[in-house]
Tab-separated table of C-alpha atoms and ligand atoms in Angstrom:
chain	number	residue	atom	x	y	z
K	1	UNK	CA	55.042	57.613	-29.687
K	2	UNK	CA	54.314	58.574	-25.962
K	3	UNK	CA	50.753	57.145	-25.934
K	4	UNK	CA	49.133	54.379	-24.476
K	5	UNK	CA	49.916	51.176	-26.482
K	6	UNK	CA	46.676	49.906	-28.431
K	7	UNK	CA	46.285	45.802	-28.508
K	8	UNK	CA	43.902	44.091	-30.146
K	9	UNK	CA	42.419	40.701	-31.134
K	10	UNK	CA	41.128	39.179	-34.658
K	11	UNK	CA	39.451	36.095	-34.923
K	12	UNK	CA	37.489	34.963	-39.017
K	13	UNK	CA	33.857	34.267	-38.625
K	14	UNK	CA	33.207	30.231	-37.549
K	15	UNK	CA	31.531	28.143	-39.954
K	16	UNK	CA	29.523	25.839	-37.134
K	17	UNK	CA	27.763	26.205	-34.213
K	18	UNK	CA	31.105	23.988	-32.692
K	19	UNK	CA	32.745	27.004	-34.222
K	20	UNK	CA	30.193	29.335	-32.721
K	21	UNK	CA	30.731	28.040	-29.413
K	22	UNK	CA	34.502	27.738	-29.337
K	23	UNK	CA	34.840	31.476	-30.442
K	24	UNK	CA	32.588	32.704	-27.912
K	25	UNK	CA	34.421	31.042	-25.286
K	26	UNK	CA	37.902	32.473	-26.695
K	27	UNK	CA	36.666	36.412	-26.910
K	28	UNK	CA	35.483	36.098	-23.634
K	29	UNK	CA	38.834	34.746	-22.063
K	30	UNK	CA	40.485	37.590	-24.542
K	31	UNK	CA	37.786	40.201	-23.289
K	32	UNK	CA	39.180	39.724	-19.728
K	33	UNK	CA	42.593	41.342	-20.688
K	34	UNK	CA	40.395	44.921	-22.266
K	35	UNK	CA	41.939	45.105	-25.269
K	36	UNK	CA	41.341	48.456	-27.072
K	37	UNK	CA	39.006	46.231	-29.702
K	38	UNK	CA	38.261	42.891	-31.642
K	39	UNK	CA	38.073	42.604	-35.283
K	40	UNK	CA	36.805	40.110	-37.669
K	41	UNK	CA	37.695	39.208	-41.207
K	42	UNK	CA	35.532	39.507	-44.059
K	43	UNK	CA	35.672	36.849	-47.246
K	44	UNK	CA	37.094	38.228	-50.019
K	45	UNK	CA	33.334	38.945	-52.424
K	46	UNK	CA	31.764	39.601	-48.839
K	47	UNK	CA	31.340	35.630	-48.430
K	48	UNK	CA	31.101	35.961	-44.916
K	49	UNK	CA	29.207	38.927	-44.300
K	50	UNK	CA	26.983	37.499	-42.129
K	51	UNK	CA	28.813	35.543	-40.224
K	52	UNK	CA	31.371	38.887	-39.842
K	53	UNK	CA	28.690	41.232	-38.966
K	54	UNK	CA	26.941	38.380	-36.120
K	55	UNK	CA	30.525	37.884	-34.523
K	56	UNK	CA	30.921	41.708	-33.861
K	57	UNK	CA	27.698	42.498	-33.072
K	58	UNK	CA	27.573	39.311	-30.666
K	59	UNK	CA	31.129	40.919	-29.052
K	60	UNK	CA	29.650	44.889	-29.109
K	61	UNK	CA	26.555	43.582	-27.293
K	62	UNK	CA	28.672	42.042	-24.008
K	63	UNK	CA	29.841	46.135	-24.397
K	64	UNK	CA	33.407	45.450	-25.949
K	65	UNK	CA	34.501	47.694	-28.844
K	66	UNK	CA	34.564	44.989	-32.358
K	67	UNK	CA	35.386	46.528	-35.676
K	68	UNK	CA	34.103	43.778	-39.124
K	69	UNK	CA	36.601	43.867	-41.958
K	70	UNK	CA	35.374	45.143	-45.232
K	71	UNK	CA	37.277	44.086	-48.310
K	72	UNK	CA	36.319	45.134	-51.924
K	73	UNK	CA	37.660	42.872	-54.716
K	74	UNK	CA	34.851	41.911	-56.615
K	75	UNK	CA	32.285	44.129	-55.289
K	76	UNK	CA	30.369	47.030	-56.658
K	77	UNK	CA	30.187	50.415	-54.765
K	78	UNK	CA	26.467	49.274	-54.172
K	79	UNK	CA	27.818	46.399	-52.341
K	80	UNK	CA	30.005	48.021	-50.635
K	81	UNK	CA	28.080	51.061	-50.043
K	82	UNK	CA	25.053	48.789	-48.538
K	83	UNK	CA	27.307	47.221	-46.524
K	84	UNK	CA	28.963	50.291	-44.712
K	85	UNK	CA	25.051	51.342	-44.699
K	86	UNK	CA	23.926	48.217	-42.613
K	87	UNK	CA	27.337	48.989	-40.232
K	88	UNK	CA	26.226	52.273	-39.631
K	89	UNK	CA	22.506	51.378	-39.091
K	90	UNK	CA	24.291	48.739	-35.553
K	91	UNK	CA	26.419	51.741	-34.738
K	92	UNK	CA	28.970	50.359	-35.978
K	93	UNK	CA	32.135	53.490	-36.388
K	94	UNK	CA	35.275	51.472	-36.996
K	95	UNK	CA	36.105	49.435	-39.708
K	96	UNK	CA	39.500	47.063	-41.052
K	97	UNK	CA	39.518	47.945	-44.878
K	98	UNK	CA	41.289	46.003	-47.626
K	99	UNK	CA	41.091	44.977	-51.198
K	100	UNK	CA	40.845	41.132	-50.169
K	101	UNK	CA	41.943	38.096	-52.442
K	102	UNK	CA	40.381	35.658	-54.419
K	103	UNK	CA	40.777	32.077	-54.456
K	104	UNK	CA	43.412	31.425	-57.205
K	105	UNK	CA	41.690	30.801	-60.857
K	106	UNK	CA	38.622	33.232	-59.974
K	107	UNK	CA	38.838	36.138	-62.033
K	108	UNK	CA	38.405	39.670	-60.516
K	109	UNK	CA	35.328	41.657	-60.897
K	110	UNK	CA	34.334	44.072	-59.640
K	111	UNK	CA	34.447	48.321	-59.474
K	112	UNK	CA	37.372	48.206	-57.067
K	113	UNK	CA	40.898	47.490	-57.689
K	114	UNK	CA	42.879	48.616	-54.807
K	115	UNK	CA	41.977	48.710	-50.868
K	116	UNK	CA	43.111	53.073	-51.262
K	117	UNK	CA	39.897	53.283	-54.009
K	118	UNK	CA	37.777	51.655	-51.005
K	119	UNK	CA	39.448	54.128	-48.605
K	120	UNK	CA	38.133	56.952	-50.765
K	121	UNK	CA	34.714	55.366	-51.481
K	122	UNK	CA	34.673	54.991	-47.852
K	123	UNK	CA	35.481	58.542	-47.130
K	124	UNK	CA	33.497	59.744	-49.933
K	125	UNK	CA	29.942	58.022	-49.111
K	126	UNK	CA	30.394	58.421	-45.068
K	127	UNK	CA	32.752	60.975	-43.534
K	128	UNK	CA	34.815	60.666	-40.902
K	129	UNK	CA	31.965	58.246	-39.171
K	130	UNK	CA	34.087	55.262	-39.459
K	131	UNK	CA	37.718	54.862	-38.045
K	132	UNK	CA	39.452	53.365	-40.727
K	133	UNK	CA	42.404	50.556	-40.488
K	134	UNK	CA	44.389	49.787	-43.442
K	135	UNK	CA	46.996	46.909	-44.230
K	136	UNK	CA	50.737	47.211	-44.642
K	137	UNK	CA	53.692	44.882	-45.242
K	138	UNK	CA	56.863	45.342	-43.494
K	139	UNK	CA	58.199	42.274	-45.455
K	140	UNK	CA	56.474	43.548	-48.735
K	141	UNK	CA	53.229	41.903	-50.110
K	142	UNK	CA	53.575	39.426	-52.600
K	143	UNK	CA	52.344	41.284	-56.033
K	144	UNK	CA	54.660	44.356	-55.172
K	145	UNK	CA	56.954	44.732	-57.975
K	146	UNK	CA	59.641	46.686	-55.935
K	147	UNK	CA	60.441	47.833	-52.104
K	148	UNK	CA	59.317	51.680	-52.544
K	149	UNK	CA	55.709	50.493	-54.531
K	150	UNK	CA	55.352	49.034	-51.530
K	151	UNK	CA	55.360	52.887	-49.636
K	152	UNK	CA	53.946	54.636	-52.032
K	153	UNK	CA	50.894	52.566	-52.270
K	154	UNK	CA	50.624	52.635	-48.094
K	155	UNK	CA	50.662	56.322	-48.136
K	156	UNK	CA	47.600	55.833	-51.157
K	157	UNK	CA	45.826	54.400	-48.308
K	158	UNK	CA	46.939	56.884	-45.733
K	159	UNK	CA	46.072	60.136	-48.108
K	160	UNK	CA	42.672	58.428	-48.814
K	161	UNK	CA	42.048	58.694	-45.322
K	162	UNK	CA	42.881	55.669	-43.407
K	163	UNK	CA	43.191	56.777	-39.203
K	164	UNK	CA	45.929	53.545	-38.896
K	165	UNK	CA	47.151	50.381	-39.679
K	166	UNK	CA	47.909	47.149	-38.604
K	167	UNK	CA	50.640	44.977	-40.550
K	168	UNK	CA	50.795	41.348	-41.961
K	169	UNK	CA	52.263	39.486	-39.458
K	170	UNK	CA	56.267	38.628	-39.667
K	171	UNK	CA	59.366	37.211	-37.259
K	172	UNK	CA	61.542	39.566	-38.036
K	173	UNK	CA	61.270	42.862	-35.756
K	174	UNK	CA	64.302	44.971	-37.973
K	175	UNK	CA	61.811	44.230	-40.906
K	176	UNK	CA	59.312	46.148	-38.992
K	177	UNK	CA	61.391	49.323	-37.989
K	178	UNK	CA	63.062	50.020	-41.410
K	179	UNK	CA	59.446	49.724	-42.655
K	180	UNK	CA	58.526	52.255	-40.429
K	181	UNK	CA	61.182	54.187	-40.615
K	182	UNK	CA	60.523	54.773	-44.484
K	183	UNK	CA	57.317	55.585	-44.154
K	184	UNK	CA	57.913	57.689	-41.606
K	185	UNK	CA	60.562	59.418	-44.440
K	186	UNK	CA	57.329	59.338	-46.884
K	187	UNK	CA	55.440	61.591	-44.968
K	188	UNK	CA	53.104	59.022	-43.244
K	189	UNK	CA	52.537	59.616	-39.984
K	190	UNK	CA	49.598	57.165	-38.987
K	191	UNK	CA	50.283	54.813	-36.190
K	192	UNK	CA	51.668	51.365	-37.624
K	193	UNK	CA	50.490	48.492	-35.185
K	194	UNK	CA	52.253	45.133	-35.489
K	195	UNK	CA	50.062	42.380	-36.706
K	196	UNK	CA	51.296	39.127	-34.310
K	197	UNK	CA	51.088	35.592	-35.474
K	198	UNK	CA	51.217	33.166	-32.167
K	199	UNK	CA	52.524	29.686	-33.266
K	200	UNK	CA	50.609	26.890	-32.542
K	201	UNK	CA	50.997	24.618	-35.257
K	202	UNK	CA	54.004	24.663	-38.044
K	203	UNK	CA	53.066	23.266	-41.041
K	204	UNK	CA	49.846	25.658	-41.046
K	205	UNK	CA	51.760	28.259	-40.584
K	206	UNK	CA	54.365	27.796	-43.403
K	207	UNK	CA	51.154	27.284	-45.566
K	208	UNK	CA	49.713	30.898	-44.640
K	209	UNK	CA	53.374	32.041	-44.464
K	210	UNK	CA	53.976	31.117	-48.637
K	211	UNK	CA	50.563	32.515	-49.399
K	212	UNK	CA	50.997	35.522	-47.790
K	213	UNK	CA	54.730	36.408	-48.161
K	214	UNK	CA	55.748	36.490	-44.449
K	215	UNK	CA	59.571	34.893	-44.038
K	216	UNK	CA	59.658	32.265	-41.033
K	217	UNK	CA	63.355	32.756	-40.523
K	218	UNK	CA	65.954	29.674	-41.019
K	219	UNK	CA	66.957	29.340	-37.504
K	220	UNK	CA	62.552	29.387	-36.384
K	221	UNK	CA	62.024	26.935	-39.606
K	222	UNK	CA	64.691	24.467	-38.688
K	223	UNK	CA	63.780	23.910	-34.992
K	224	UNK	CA	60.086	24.115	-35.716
K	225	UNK	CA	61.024	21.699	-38.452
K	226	UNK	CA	63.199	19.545	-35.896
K	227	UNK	CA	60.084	18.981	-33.130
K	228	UNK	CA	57.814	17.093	-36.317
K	229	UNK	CA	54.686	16.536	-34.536
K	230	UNK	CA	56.154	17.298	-30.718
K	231	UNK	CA	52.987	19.818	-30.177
K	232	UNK	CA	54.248	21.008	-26.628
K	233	UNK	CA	57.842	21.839	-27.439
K	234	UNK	CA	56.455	23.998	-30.662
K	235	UNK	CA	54.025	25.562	-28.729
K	236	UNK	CA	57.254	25.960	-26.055
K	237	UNK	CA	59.493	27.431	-28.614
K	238	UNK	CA	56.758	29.266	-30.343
K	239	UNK	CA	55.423	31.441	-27.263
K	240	UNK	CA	59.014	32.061	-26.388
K	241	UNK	CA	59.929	33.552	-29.918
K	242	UNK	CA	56.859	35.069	-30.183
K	243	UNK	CA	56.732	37.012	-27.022
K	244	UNK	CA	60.301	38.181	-27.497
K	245	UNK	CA	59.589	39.644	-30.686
K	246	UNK	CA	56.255	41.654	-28.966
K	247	UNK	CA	58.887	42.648	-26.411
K	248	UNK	CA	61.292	44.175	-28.658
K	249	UNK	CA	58.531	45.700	-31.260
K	250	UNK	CA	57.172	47.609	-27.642
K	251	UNK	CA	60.213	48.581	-26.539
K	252	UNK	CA	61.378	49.822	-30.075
K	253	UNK	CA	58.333	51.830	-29.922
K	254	UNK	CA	55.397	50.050	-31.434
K	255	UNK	CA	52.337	51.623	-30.533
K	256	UNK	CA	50.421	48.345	-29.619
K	257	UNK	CA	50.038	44.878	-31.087
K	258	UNK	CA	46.848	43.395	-33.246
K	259	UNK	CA	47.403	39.664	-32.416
K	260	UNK	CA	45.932	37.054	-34.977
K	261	UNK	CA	44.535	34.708	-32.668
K	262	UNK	CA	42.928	32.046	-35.588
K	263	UNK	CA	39.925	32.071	-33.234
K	264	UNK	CA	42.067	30.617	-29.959
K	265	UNK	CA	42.772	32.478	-27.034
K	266	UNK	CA	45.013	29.751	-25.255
K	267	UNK	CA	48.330	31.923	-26.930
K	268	UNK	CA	47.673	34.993	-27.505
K	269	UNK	CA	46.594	35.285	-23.488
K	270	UNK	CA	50.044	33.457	-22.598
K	271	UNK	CA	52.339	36.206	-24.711
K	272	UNK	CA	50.088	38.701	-23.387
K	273	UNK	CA	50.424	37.552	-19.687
K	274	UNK	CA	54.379	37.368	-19.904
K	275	UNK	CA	54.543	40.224	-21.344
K	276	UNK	CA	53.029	41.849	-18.126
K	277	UNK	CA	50.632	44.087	-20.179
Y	1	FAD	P1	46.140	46.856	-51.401
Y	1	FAD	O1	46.551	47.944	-50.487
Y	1	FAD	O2	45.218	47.209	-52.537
Y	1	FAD	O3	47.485	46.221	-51.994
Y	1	FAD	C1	47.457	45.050	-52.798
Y	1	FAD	C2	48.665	45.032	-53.745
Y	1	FAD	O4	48.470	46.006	-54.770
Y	1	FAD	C3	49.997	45.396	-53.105
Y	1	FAD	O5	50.992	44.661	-53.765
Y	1	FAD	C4	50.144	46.872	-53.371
Y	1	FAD	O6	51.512	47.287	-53.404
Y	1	FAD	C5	49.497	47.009	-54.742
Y	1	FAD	N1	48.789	48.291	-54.865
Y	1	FAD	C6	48.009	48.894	-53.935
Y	1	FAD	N2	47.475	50.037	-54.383
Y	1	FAD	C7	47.920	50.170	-55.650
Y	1	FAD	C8	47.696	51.149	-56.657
Y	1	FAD	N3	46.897	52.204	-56.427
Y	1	FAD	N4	48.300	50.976	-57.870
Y	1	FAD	C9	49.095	49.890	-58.100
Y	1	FAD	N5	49.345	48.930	-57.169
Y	1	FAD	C10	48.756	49.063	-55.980
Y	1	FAD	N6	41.746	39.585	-46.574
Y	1	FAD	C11	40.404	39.351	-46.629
Y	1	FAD	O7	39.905	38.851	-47.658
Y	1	FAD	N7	39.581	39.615	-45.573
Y	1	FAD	C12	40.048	40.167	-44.439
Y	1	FAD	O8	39.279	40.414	-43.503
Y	1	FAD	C13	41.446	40.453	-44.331
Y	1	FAD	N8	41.969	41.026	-43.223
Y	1	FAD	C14	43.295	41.392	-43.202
Y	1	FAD	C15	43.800	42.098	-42.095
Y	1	FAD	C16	45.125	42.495	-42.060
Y	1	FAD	C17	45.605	43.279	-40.863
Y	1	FAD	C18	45.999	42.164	-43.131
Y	1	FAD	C19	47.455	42.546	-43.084
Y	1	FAD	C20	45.514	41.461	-44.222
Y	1	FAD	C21	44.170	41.089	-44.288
Y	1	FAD	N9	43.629	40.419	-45.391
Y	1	FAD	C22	42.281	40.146	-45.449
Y	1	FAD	C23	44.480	40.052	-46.523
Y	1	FAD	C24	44.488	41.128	-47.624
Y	1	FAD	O9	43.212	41.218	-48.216
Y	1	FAD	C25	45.526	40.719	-48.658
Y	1	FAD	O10	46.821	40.869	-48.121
Y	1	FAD	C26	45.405	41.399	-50.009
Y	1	FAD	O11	46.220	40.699	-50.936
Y	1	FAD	C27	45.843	42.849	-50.029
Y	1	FAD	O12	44.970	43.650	-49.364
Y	1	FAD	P2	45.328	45.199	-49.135
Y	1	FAD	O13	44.126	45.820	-48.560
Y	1	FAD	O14	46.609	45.364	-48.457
Y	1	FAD	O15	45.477	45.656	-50.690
């Protein structure tokens, strides 16, 4: 890639002022390292837009770059399209875009069906104002019926005009560089940032790992298995693992790393710090 490597932070929008506070204190300690920008997730039906659009604008005003998430499963274009307004109208010009998911059991409606028709609408209603992030799957997202879908409906994304995109997190770095390596073969040329999942805590993250398709390999399961409820030697093991993936995604040429900090900064700092960034 030859360009300066782009990292970034998310955190999800806190539910309490405990939440409030804790969040605050975690972007600062993040803020400290200048990422290139924050980001914030967005509930699936815009359930959090407020709480998404106060956590970015809270971040912009202490003069840090914050892009909200903007997902579109059972939205209207007027939804969405009064959304993007209300971004623009904070001077807001960068925005995470993806179809979201609904809680299992709720049906989808909605004028959307994939995160590349947002893309368009995006495109289509605004310009080139906002810089827009898409998702992708290295180890393939769980309704793709075969390995090449997966590609095809990236580049949908891409073609729709998406600027980048940042990946669902995953443990396995040769996952990452075929993936890349076949787009790359599809004609998409965007820059593919590694999404990075610190672990803290292991039966959470098997939870979000089922859900969201990401493999914990056997040999991370059974020792994060094997410490039970030992929180220091997980946290131990986990930073280790964790920041020798990072180093071998950089050095492979990954052009940054978009680390998924579930609102803590404790973890995400360490990696960052022994990775000398
Ligand atoms: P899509 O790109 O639409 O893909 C969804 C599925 O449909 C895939 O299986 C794909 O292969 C298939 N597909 C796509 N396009 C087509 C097409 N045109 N025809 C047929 N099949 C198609 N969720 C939230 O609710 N809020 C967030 O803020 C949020 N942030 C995220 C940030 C990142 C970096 C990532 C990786 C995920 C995030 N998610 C978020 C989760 C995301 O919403 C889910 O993974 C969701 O299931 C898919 O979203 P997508 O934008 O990738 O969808």
């Amino acid at each position: 890639m030859g360009s300066v490597p782009v990292f970034s932070f998310e955190f999800f929008p806190p539910r309490t002022p405990e939440g409030k506070a804790k969040l605050r204190a975690a972007w600062q300690e993040l803020a400290r390292l200048e990422p290139r920008f924050f980001s914030c997730t967005y509930g699936a039906g815009g359930s959090t837009r407020e709480g998404t659009l106060e956590t970015v604008l809270e971040i912009r005003k202490a003069g840090h770059e914050a892009a909200p998430h903007i997902s579109c499963v059972a939205s209207t274009k007027k939804d969405v399209g009064e959304q993007l307004a209300l971004y623009k109208s904070h001077g807001i010009r960068h925005v995470v875009a993806l179809r979201g998911d609904l809680p299992s059991g709720i049906a989808a409606s909605g004028e959307f069906r994939y995160a590349n028709e947002l893309v368009a609408f995006i495109r289509e209603t605004t310009g080139d104002w906002f810089r827009i992030e898409v998702a992708c799957y290295p180890e393939y997202h769980p309704q793709t019926r075969n390995a090449a879908d997966e590609v095809k409906n990236f580049r949908k994304k891409v073609e729709a005009g998406a600027d980048a995109a940042i990946t669902q997190y995953f443990y396995n770095a040769d996952a990452y560089f075929r993936f890349v390596d076949e787009c790359r073969a599809a004609g998409i040329a965007v820059p593919i940032v590694p999404g990075i999942m610190p672990i803290g805590n292991f039966s959470q993250l098997a939870r979000f790992s089922d859900a969201c398709g990401a493999e914990i390999p056997r040999w991370m399961r059974v020792k994060l298995e094997g410490y039970r409820d030992d929180a220091a030697s997980i946290r131990a093991f986990g930073l280790d693992a964790v920041t020798a993936l990072c180093a071998r995604l950089l050095a492979g040429g990954a052009p940054g790393l978009h680390f998924y900090t579930l609102n803590q900064a404790a973890l995400s700092a360490e990696i960052w710090r022994r990775l000398k960034l």
